[in-house]
Tab-separated table of C-alpha atoms in Angstrom:
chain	number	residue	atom	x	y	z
A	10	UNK	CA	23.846	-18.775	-11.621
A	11	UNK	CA	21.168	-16.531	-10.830
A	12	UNK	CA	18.674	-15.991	-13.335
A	13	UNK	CA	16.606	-12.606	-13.600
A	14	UNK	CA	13.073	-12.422	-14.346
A	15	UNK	CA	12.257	-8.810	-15.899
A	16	UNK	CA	9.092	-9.824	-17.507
A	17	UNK	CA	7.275	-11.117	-14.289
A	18	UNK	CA	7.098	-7.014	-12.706
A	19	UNK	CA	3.630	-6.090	-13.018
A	20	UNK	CA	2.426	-2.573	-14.116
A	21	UNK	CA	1.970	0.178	-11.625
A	22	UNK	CA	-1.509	1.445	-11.790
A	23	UNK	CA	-1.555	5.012	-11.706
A	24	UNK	CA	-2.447	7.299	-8.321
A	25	UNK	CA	-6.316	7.632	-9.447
A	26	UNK	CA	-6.480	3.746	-10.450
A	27	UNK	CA	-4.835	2.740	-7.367
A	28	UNK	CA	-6.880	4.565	-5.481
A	29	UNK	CA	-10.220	3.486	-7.084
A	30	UNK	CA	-8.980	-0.038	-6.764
A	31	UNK	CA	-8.504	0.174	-3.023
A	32	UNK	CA	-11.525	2.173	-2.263
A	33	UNK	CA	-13.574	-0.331	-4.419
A	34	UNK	CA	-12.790	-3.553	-2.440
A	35	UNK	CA	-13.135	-1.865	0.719
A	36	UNK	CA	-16.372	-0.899	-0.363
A	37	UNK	CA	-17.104	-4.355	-1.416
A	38	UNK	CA	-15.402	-6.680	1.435
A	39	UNK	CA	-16.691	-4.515	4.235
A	40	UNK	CA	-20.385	-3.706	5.204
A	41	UNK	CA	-21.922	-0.167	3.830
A	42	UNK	CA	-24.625	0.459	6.032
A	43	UNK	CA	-25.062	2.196	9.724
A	44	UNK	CA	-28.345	2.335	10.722
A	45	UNK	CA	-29.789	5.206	12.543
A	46	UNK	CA	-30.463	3.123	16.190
A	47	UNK	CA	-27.022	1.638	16.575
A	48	UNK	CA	-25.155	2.443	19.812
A	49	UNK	CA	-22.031	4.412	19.603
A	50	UNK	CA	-20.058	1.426	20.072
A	51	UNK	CA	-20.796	-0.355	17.337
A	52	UNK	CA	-20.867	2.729	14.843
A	53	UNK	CA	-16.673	2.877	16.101
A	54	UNK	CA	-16.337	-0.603	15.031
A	55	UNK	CA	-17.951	-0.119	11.825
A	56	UNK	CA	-15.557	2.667	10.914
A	57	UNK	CA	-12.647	1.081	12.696
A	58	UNK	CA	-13.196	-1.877	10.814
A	59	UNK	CA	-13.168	0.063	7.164
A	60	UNK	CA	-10.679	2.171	8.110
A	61	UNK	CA	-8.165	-0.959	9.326
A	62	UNK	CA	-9.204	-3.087	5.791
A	63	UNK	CA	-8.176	-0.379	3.980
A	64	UNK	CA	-5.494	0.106	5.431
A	65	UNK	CA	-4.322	-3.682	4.989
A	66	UNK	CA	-5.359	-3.457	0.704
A	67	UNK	CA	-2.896	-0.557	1.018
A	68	UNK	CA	0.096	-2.477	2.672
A	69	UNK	CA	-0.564	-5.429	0.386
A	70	UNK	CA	-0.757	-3.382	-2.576
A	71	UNK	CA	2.530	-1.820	-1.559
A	72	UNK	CA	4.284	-4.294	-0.512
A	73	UNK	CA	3.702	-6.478	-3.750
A	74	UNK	CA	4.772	-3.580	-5.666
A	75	UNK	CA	8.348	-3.161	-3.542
A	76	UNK	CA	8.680	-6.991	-3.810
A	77	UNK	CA	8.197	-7.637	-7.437
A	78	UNK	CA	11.117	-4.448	-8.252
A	79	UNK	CA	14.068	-5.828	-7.476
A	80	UNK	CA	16.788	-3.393	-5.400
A	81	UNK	CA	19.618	-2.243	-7.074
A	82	UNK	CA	21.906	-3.484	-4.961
A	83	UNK	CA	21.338	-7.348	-5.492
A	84	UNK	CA	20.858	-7.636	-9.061
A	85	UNK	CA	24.189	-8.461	-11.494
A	86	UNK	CA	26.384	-5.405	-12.546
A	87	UNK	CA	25.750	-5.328	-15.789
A	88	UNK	CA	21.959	-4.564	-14.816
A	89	UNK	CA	22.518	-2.044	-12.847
A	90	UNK	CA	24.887	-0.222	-15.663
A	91	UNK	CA	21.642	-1.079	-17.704
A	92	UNK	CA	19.515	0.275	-15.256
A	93	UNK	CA	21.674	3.500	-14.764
A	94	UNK	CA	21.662	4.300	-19.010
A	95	UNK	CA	17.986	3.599	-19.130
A	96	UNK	CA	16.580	5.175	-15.740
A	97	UNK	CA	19.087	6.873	-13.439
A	98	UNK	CA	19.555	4.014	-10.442
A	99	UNK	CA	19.072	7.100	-8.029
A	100	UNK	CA	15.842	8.333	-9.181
A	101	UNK	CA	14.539	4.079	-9.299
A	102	UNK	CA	16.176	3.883	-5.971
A	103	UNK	CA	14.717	7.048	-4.495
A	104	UNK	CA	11.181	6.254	-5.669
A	105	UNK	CA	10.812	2.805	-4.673
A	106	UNK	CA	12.133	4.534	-0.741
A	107	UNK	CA	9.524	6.565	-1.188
A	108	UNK	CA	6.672	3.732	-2.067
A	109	UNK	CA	8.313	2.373	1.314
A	110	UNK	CA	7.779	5.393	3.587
A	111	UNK	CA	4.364	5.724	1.724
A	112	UNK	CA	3.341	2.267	3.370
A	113	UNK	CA	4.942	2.957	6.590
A	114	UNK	CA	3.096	6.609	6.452
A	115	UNK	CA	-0.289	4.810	6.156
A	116	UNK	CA	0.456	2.201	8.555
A	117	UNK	CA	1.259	5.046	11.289
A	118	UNK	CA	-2.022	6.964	10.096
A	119	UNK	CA	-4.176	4.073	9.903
A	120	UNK	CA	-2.997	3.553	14.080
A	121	UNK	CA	-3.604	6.854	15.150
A	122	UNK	CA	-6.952	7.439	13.051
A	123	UNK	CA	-8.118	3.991	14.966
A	124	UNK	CA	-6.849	5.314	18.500
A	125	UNK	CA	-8.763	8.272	17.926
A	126	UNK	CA	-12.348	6.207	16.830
A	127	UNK	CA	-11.678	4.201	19.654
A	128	UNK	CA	-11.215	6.642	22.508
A	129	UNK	CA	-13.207	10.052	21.033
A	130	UNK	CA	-15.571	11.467	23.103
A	131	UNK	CA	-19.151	11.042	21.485
């Protein structure tokens, strides 16, 4: 018998928390300083290096978020019946596909921001 754990789904911030909370341990885990005599090269890896941290606190974040919900179509019956009276399954199921194409969205920005650092002409 498989036995359903409601209580353990954490709270989604909201957009303006989440985003504070991101921003914040990037700003913490990462250095904050570029000096004026560093080369070029090293001023790209400083950015590059924000930029991909960032972008990792965002997967995680995500990903924990599409974890702890559980899908729709693996949960009993009777919860999704629940789930449908209380808030429409399509509405649930569209917004945690959209959480999903957020993260995949950021991954494919995060790669094409970095390609650009890495090969701009300075």
């Amino acid at each position: 018998m498989v036995v359903y754990n409601f209580k353990k789904i954490g709270v989604v911030p909201k957009a303006t928390d989440f985003i504070d909370i991101v921003l914040s341990k990037t700003q913490r885990k990462t250095p904050t300083v570029v000096h004026k005599g560093y080369a070029i090269a090293r001023i790209r890896k400083f950015y590059m290096r924000k930029v991909k941290y960032t972008q990792q606190n965002w997967h995680e974040k995500l990903s924990a978020i599409l974890d702890e919900f559980p899908r729709v179509d693996d949960i009993h019956p009777f919860y999704a019946d629940l789930l449908n009276v209380l808030y429409d399954k399509d509405h649930y199921k569209l917004a945690l596909g959209q959480l999903n194409m957020a993260r995949n969205l950021i991954d494919k920005i995060t790669k094409d921001y970095v390609r650009m650092m890495k090969y701009a002409d300075s």
